[in-house]
């Protein structure tokens, strides 16, 4: 069964309600709280009069405002970016990796901006309070303008608070000071809005429904060619069933994910445009790890960008879990954290283009997995990673095999201007082969963390996860024979890693911990020798026939096949090598 628009009409499934009753603000009480620059521009609407009275939380999963298809900004300061914690105003009772902080959320701010927040009844801060990969939104308990301190309401952040970390304030009527900002008085149901265009000629929508399409144990159904938007949660959820397809749809402005698949077999998300989601793009979970039975789900030829508006960390463009799922020919870009994560076994990640991700974090990877000896067999091949340098260009990773992750093959990829492009964080039995690294610093990283600061994981998390799987019995023992004897083979050591037939030009070749280097097999890598690219200035990293790389056994990477492709649902695409410009 196929659900699609009649005669290719434009059909929108909208999970919100249009707001048309905006009018001027009357009375000085609210006007005086507004920034002077905003008073002539802000309008107000009574949501209760149009039947909207449940608003949810201001920290994600609640009501949002969209105007002309764009998500509007819940009033905040600063309007972009962050400010830093000047000092911690509580005992420094927490030290992690030599960095001191406090378990208590009380700190000193700079400047005098918080003085205008004293009348805000529901003020929140969003911060990266201790690490730049762990954020949390927290309600303000009190502000002392004499001591210049802000105290947060418990429960406090799990990792604590540290000087120099960053935050911003939001959900403040007094901070509406630019077009596109809004604030909701949740007690009275009044929506205040500075519209970016005249509101009478705009389409303003507030999200209401938690989801748009839910399928449970449904098989052989296709959803094709719709626009789905303005939900508070995930737009499309699929549980169980077989061969459900979401094709050629535009999924935008959802409060959580665009599409989630949990269980079932052979579900496909193909040729969709996904952007503006509050969480990630596509989550595919399927297969049986104990039997290594593949799920067979696919995310293919999707353009996923500007996602994770609310849930900034660990909500990637695509997430693969379980066994035997595939992400191919996707274009993923502009996100605060990861492009693609995987957990489980035997996934395939291929032909994707990924750029400008990890924009709000540094200890992060465009492709990420971590902390498990048993999650083996995934292949990451023929992808193009470029312009991935972390928050404030402080560095992140291209492919990040974190905390002793094992048995992954990184093959035939092109990395251009990526810090720590291929990163092995103490794991074993990984292969980095036949890749091209251009202006990466470094191209390859391998450490031996389980032999030093991360050794506590070996006899705890790592061993527990190992014993949770039947790794000594078929099909595990046949599929992963090296795993059978791992506990008897110095499990903390990063053994069995292969780095071979790679090309590295510019940047820096490697960053290898001394304990790890003797355990690595290096073979036939071409370092700082002109490989004779077709046109590197225009990001065409195909090799000329005369390239010296072929003499060492390098296999050509079909660079022009990477990324989106034209099909019956996607009529036009642009490749980096076709434009000759950096995105």
PDB file of N, CA and C in Angstrom, residues 508-577:
ATOM      1  N   UNK A 508      49.398  16.736   9.372  1.00  0.00           N
ATOM      2  CA  UNK A 508      50.346  15.889  10.099  1.00  0.00           C
ATOM      3  C   UNK A 508      49.886  14.444   9.978  1.00  0.00           C
ATOM      4  N   UNK A 509      50.827  13.536   9.823  1.00  0.00           N
ATOM      5  CA  UNK A 509      50.483  12.142   9.562  1.00  0.00           C
ATOM      6  C   UNK A 509      49.902  11.448  10.780  1.00  0.00           C
ATOM      7  N   UNK A 510      50.655  11.362  11.869  1.00  0.00           N
ATOM      8  CA  UNK A 510      50.148  10.538  12.958  1.00  0.00           C
ATOM      9  C   UNK A 510      50.364  11.160  14.329  1.00  0.00           C
ATOM     10  N   UNK A 511      49.634  10.617  15.284  1.00  0.00           N
ATOM     11  CA  UNK A 511      49.704  10.972  16.696  1.00  0.00           C
ATOM     12  C   UNK A 511      49.504   9.647  17.442  1.00  0.00           C
ATOM     13  N   UNK A 512      50.602   8.997  17.769  1.00  0.00           N
ATOM     14  CA  UNK A 512      50.569   7.639  18.307  1.00  0.00           C
ATOM     15  C   UNK A 512      51.191   7.627  19.698  1.00  0.00           C
ATOM     16  N   UNK A 513      50.465   7.117  20.671  1.00  0.00           N
ATOM     17  CA  UNK A 513      51.027   6.970  22.012  1.00  0.00           C
ATOM     18  C   UNK A 513      52.149   5.934  21.979  1.00  0.00           C
ATOM     19  N   UNK A 514      53.194   6.191  22.753  1.00  0.00           N
ATOM     20  CA  UNK A 514      54.384   5.336  22.718  1.00  0.00           C
ATOM     21  C   UNK A 514      54.060   3.876  23.004  1.00  0.00           C
ATOM     22  N   UNK A 515      53.173   3.621  23.952  1.00  0.00           N
ATOM     23  CA  UNK A 515      52.828   2.236  24.292  1.00  0.00           C
ATOM     24  C   UNK A 515      52.096   1.533  23.154  1.00  0.00           C
ATOM     25  N   UNK A 516      51.432   2.294  22.322  1.00  0.00           N
ATOM     26  CA  UNK A 516      50.637   1.699  21.249  1.00  0.00           C
ATOM     27  C   UNK A 516      51.447   1.422  19.994  1.00  0.00           C
ATOM     28  N   UNK A 517      52.467   2.240  19.708  1.00  0.00           N
ATOM     29  CA  UNK A 517      53.163   2.150  18.422  1.00  0.00           C
ATOM     30  C   UNK A 517      53.724   0.758  18.123  1.00  0.00           C
ATOM     31  N   UNK A 518      54.381   0.072  19.057  1.00  0.00           N
ATOM     32  CA  UNK A 518      54.926  -1.256  18.718  1.00  0.00           C
ATOM     33  C   UNK A 518      53.857  -2.296  18.395  1.00  0.00           C
ATOM     34  N   UNK A 519      52.619  -2.031  18.765  1.00  0.00           N
ATOM     35  CA  UNK A 519      51.550  -3.009  18.574  1.00  0.00           C
ATOM     36  C   UNK A 519      50.795  -2.816  17.262  1.00  0.00           C
ATOM     37  N   UNK A 520      51.130  -1.758  16.519  1.00  0.00           N
ATOM     38  CA  UNK A 520      50.421  -1.416  15.288  1.00  0.00           C
ATOM     39  C   UNK A 520      51.200  -1.928  14.083  1.00  0.00           C
ATOM     40  N   UNK A 521      50.497  -2.418  13.084  1.00  0.00           N
ATOM     41  CA  UNK A 521      51.112  -2.779  11.812  1.00  0.00           C
ATOM     42  C   UNK A 521      50.934  -1.626  10.832  1.00  0.00           C
ATOM     43  N   UNK A 522      52.061  -0.986  10.463  1.00  0.00           N
ATOM     44  CA  UNK A 522      52.063   0.058   9.437  1.00  0.00           C
ATOM     45  C   UNK A 522      52.580  -0.565   8.142  1.00  0.00           C
ATOM     46  N   UNK A 523      51.921  -0.240   7.011  1.00  0.00           N
ATOM     47  CA  UNK A 523      52.366  -0.848   5.764  1.00  0.00           C
ATOM     48  C   UNK A 523      52.001   0.042   4.576  1.00  0.00           C
ATOM     49  N   UNK A 524      52.973   0.394   3.775  1.00  0.00           N
ATOM     50  CA  UNK A 524      52.762   1.013   2.457  1.00  0.00           C
ATOM     51  C   UNK A 524      51.916   2.278   2.500  1.00  0.00           C
ATOM     52  N   UNK A 525      52.230   3.199   3.414  1.00  0.00           N
ATOM     53  CA  UNK A 525      51.531   4.481   3.462  1.00  0.00           C
ATOM     54  C   UNK A 525      52.333   5.539   2.710  1.00  0.00           C
ATOM     55  N   UNK A 526      51.660   6.353   1.924  1.00  0.00           N
ATOM     56  CA  UNK A 526      52.292   7.400   1.123  1.00  0.00           C
ATOM     57  C   UNK A 526      52.143   8.725   1.863  1.00  0.00           C
ATOM     58  N   UNK A 527      53.247   9.213   2.428  1.00  0.00           N
ATOM     59  CA  UNK A 527      53.195  10.370   3.319  1.00  0.00           C
ATOM     60  C   UNK A 527      53.925  11.550   2.686  1.00  0.00           C
ATOM     61  N   UNK A 528      53.227  12.671   2.550  1.00  0.00           N
ATOM     62  CA  UNK A 528      53.804  13.924   2.057  1.00  0.00           C
ATOM     63  C   UNK A 528      54.545  13.763   0.735  1.00  0.00           C
ATOM     64  N   UNK A 529      53.982  12.959  -0.141  1.00  0.00           N
ATOM     65  CA  UNK A 529      54.433  12.834  -1.523  1.00  0.00           C
ATOM     66  C   UNK A 529      53.250  13.211  -2.405  1.00  0.00           C
ATOM     67  N   UNK A 530      53.489  14.000  -3.445  1.00  0.00           N
ATOM     68  CA  UNK A 530      52.388  14.430  -4.304  1.00  0.00           C
ATOM     69  C   UNK A 530      51.666  13.215  -4.887  1.00  0.00           C
ATOM     70  N   UNK A 531      50.394  13.002  -4.515  1.00  0.00           N
ATOM     71  CA  UNK A 531      49.677  11.827  -5.022  1.00  0.00           C
ATOM     72  C   UNK A 531      49.044  12.056  -6.391  1.00  0.00           C
ATOM     73  N   UNK A 532      49.140  13.299  -6.887  1.00  0.00           N
ATOM     74  CA  UNK A 532      48.596  13.667  -8.198  1.00  0.00           C
ATOM     75  C   UNK A 532      47.063  13.551  -8.236  1.00  0.00           C
ATOM     76  N   UNK A 533      46.447  14.429  -7.453  1.00  0.00           N
ATOM     77  CA  UNK A 533      44.993  14.543  -7.503  1.00  0.00           C
ATOM     78  C   UNK A 533      44.566  15.173  -8.824  1.00  0.00           C
ATOM     79  N   UNK A 534      43.346  14.896  -9.241  1.00  0.00           N
ATOM     80  CA  UNK A 534      42.822  15.484 -10.469  1.00  0.00           C
ATOM     81  C   UNK A 534      42.701  16.992 -10.327  1.00  0.00           C
ATOM     82  N   UNK A 535      42.117  17.484  -9.218  1.00  0.00           N
ATOM     83  CA  UNK A 535      41.961  18.927  -9.009  1.00  0.00           C
ATOM     84  C   UNK A 535      41.680  19.187  -7.534  1.00  0.00           C
ATOM     85  N   UNK A 536      42.718  19.156  -6.723  1.00  0.00           N
ATOM     86  CA  UNK A 536      42.543  19.313  -5.274  1.00  0.00           C
ATOM     87  C   UNK A 536      41.979  20.679  -4.913  1.00  0.00           C
ATOM     88  N   UNK A 537      42.298  21.721  -5.694  1.00  0.00           N
ATOM     89  CA  UNK A 537      41.798  23.060  -5.384  1.00  0.00           C
ATOM     90  C   UNK A 537      40.276  23.132  -5.444  1.00  0.00           C
ATOM     91  N   UNK A 538      39.673  22.238  -6.194  1.00  0.00           N
ATOM     92  CA  UNK A 538      38.220  22.198  -6.313  1.00  0.00           C
ATOM     93  C   UNK A 538      37.649  20.917  -5.701  1.00  0.00           C
ATOM     94  N   UNK A 539      38.347  20.380  -4.722  1.00  0.00           N
ATOM     95  CA  UNK A 539      37.903  19.210  -3.966  1.00  0.00           C
ATOM     96  C   UNK A 539      37.625  17.997  -4.857  1.00  0.00           C
ATOM     97  N   UNK A 540      38.392  17.836  -5.903  1.00  0.00           N
ATOM     98  CA  UNK A 540      38.303  16.616  -6.708  1.00  0.00           C
ATOM     99  C   UNK A 540      39.531  15.780  -6.378  1.00  0.00           C
ATOM    100  N   UNK A 541      39.351  14.856  -5.445  1.00  0.00           N
ATOM    101  CA  UNK A 541      40.478  14.080  -4.938  1.00  0.00           C
ATOM    102  C   UNK A 541      40.615  12.717  -5.619  1.00  0.00           C
ATOM    103  N   UNK A 542      40.090  12.592  -6.819  1.00  0.00           N
ATOM    104  CA  UNK A 542      40.412  11.418  -7.615  1.00  0.00           C
ATOM    105  C   UNK A 542      41.888  11.472  -8.001  1.00  0.00           C
ATOM    106  N   UNK A 543      42.468  10.315  -8.247  1.00  0.00           N
ATOM    107  CA  UNK A 543      43.888  10.234  -8.577  1.00  0.00           C
ATOM    108  C   UNK A 543      44.084  10.108 -10.085  1.00  0.00           C
ATOM    109  N   UNK A 544      45.111  10.808 -10.582  1.00  0.00           N
ATOM    110  CA  UNK A 544      45.492  10.618 -11.975  1.00  0.00           C
ATOM    111  C   UNK A 544      46.093   9.225 -12.159  1.00  0.00           C
ATOM    112  N   UNK A 545      46.068   8.740 -13.373  1.00  0.00           N
ATOM    113  CA  UNK A 545      46.581   7.395 -13.638  1.00  0.00           C
ATOM    114  C   UNK A 545      48.058   7.262 -13.295  1.00  0.00           C
ATOM    115  N   UNK A 546      48.783   8.386 -13.313  1.00  0.00           N
ATOM    116  CA  UNK A 546      50.222   8.350 -13.029  1.00  0.00           C
ATOM    117  C   UNK A 546      50.541   8.456 -11.544  1.00  0.00           C
ATOM    118  N   UNK A 547      49.550   8.423 -10.672  1.00  0.00           N
ATOM    119  CA  UNK A 547      49.781   8.591  -9.234  1.00  0.00           C
ATOM    120  C   UNK A 547      50.715   7.516  -8.686  1.00  0.00           C
ATOM    121  N   UNK A 548      51.702   7.928  -7.873  1.00  0.00           N
ATOM    122  CA  UNK A 548      52.593   6.933  -7.246  1.00  0.00           C
ATOM    123  C   UNK A 548      51.876   6.037  -6.247  1.00  0.00           C
ATOM    124  N   UNK A 549      50.672   6.432  -5.827  1.00  0.00           N
ATOM    125  CA  UNK A 549      49.940   5.610  -4.860  1.00  0.00           C
ATOM    126  C   UNK A 549      49.578   4.246  -5.434  1.00  0.00           C
ATOM    127  N   UNK A 550      49.367   4.180  -6.736  1.00  0.00           N
ATOM    128  CA  UNK A 550      48.974   2.900  -7.328  1.00  0.00           C
ATOM    129  C   UNK A 550      50.094   1.871  -7.262  1.00  0.00           C
ATOM    130  N   UNK A 551      51.337   2.351  -7.216  1.00  0.00           N
ATOM    131  CA  UNK A 551      52.461   1.415  -7.150  1.00  0.00           C
ATOM    132  C   UNK A 551      52.554   0.718  -5.794  1.00  0.00           C
ATOM    133  N   UNK A 552      51.902   1.274  -4.778  1.00  0.00           N
ATOM    134  CA  UNK A 552      51.926   0.627  -3.460  1.00  0.00           C
ATOM    135  C   UNK A 552      50.628  -0.139  -3.202  1.00  0.00           C
ATOM    136  N   UNK A 553      49.816  -0.272  -4.230  1.00  0.00           N
ATOM    137  CA  UNK A 553      48.606  -1.074  -4.110  1.00  0.00           C
ATOM    138  C   UNK A 553      47.354  -0.303  -3.765  1.00  0.00           C
ATOM    139  N   UNK A 554      47.419   1.028  -3.823  1.00  0.00           N
ATOM    140  CA  UNK A 554      46.233   1.833  -3.511  1.00  0.00           C
ATOM    141  C   UNK A 554      45.139   1.567  -4.537  1.00  0.00           C
ATOM    142  N   UNK A 555      43.917   1.396  -4.044  1.00  0.00           N
ATOM    143  CA  UNK A 555      42.775   1.152  -4.919  1.00  0.00           C
ATOM    144  C   UNK A 555      41.993   2.447  -5.119  1.00  0.00           C
ATOM    145  N   UNK A 556      41.631   2.790  -6.348  1.00  0.00           N
ATOM    146  CA  UNK A 556      40.946   4.063  -6.608  1.00  0.00           C
ATOM    147  C   UNK A 556      39.653   4.191  -5.804  1.00  0.00           C
ATOM    148  N   UNK A 557      39.413   5.395  -5.291  1.00  0.00           N
ATOM    149  CA  UNK A 557      38.170   5.705  -4.582  1.00  0.00           C
ATOM    150  C   UNK A 557      37.234   6.400  -5.573  1.00  0.00           C
ATOM    151  N   UNK A 558      36.063   5.862  -5.833  1.00  0.00           N
ATOM    152  CA  UNK A 558      35.129   6.484  -6.781  1.00  0.00           C
ATOM    153  C   UNK A 558      34.508   7.744  -6.191  1.00  0.00           C
ATOM    154  N   UNK A 559      35.309   8.792  -6.125  1.00  0.00           N
ATOM    155  CA  UNK A 559      34.940  10.005  -5.397  1.00  0.00           C
ATOM    156  C   UNK A 559      33.673  10.642  -5.949  1.00  0.00           C
ATOM    157  N   UNK A 560      33.483  10.549  -7.271  1.00  0.00           N
ATOM    158  CA  UNK A 560      32.319  11.195  -7.874  1.00  0.00           C
ATOM    159  C   UNK A 560      31.011  10.478  -7.562  1.00  0.00           C
ATOM    160  N   UNK A 561      31.074   9.301  -6.951  1.00  0.00           N
ATOM    161  CA  UNK A 561      29.859   8.570  -6.591  1.00  0.00           C
ATOM    162  C   UNK A 561      29.417   8.822  -5.152  1.00  0.00           C
ATOM    163  N   UNK A 562      30.219   9.568  -4.399  1.00  0.00           N
ATOM    164  CA  UNK A 562      29.901   9.814  -2.991  1.00  0.00           C
ATOM    165  C   UNK A 562      28.794  10.863  -2.879  1.00  0.00           C
ATOM    166  N   UNK A 563      27.935  10.703  -1.913  1.00  0.00           N
ATOM    167  CA  UNK A 563      26.908  11.694  -1.616  1.00  0.00           C
ATOM    168  C   UNK A 563      25.569  11.382  -2.258  1.00  0.00           C
ATOM    169  N   UNK A 564      24.733  12.399  -2.331  1.00  0.00           N
ATOM    170  CA  UNK A 564      23.390  12.248  -2.889  1.00  0.00           C
ATOM    171  C   UNK A 564      23.447  11.869  -4.370  1.00  0.00           C
ATOM    172  N   UNK A 565      22.396  11.206  -4.839  1.00  0.00           N
ATOM    173  CA  UNK A 565      22.307  10.876  -6.254  1.00  0.00           C
ATOM    174  C   UNK A 565      20.888  11.149  -6.753  1.00  0.00           C
ATOM    175  N   UNK A 566      20.767  11.334  -8.047  1.00  0.00           N
ATOM    176  CA  UNK A 566      19.456  11.573  -8.654  1.00  0.00           C
ATOM    177  C   UNK A 566      18.684  10.257  -8.755  1.00  0.00           C
ATOM    178  N   UNK A 567      17.407  10.325  -8.410  1.00  0.00           N
ATOM    179  CA  UNK A 567      16.530   9.177  -8.596  1.00  0.00           C
ATOM    180  C   UNK A 567      15.130   9.685  -8.905  1.00  0.00           C
ATOM    181  N   UNK A 568      14.143   8.817  -8.840  1.00  0.00           N
ATOM    182  CA  UNK A 568      12.785   9.224  -9.183  1.00  0.00           C
ATOM    183  C   UNK A 568      12.200  10.216  -8.201  1.00  0.00           C
ATOM    184  N   UNK A 569      12.822  10.348  -7.016  1.00  0.00           N
ATOM    185  CA  UNK A 569      12.303  11.244  -5.986  1.00  0.00           C
ATOM    186  C   UNK A 569      13.211  12.446  -5.731  1.00  0.00           C
ATOM    187  N   UNK A 570      14.471  12.345  -6.126  1.00  0.00           N
ATOM    188  CA  UNK A 570      15.413  13.457  -5.954  1.00  0.00           C
ATOM    189  C   UNK A 570      15.941  13.817  -7.343  1.00  0.00           C
ATOM    190  N   UNK A 571      15.463  14.920  -7.871  1.00  0.00           N
ATOM    191  CA  UNK A 571      15.723  15.244  -9.271  1.00  0.00           C
ATOM    192  C   UNK A 571      17.037  15.974  -9.502  1.00  0.00           C
ATOM    193  N   UNK A 572      17.579  16.616  -8.477  1.00  0.00           N
ATOM    194  CA  UNK A 572      18.828  17.349  -8.684  1.00  0.00           C
ATOM    195  C   UNK A 572      19.684  17.275  -7.433  1.00  0.00           C
ATOM    196  N   UNK A 573      20.995  17.198  -7.638  1.00  0.00           N
ATOM    197  CA  UNK A 573      21.958  17.190  -6.544  1.00  0.00           C
ATOM    198  C   UNK A 573      23.166  17.993  -6.984  1.00  0.00           C
ATOM    199  N   UNK A 574      23.956  18.422  -6.009  1.00  0.00           N
ATOM    200  CA  UNK A 574      25.196  19.134  -6.283  1.00  0.00           C
ATOM    201  C   UNK A 574      26.318  18.455  -5.525  1.00  0.00           C
ATOM    202  N   UNK A 575      27.382  18.117  -6.233  1.00  0.00           N
ATOM    203  CA  UNK A 575      28.550  17.505  -5.615  1.00  0.00           C
ATOM    204  C   UNK A 575      29.572  18.595  -5.306  1.00  0.00           C
ATOM    205  N   UNK A 576      30.395  18.407  -4.260  1.00  0.00           N
ATOM    206  CA  UNK A 576      31.431  19.399  -3.960  1.00  0.00           C
ATOM    207  C   UNK A 576      32.352  19.649  -5.143  1.00  0.00           C
ATOM    208  N   UNK A 577      32.717  18.585  -5.866  1.00  0.00           N
ATOM    209  CA  UNK A 577      33.636  18.739  -6.987  1.00  0.00           C
ATOM    210  C   UNK A 577      32.974  19.440  -8.174  1.00  0.00           C
TER     211      UNK A 577
END
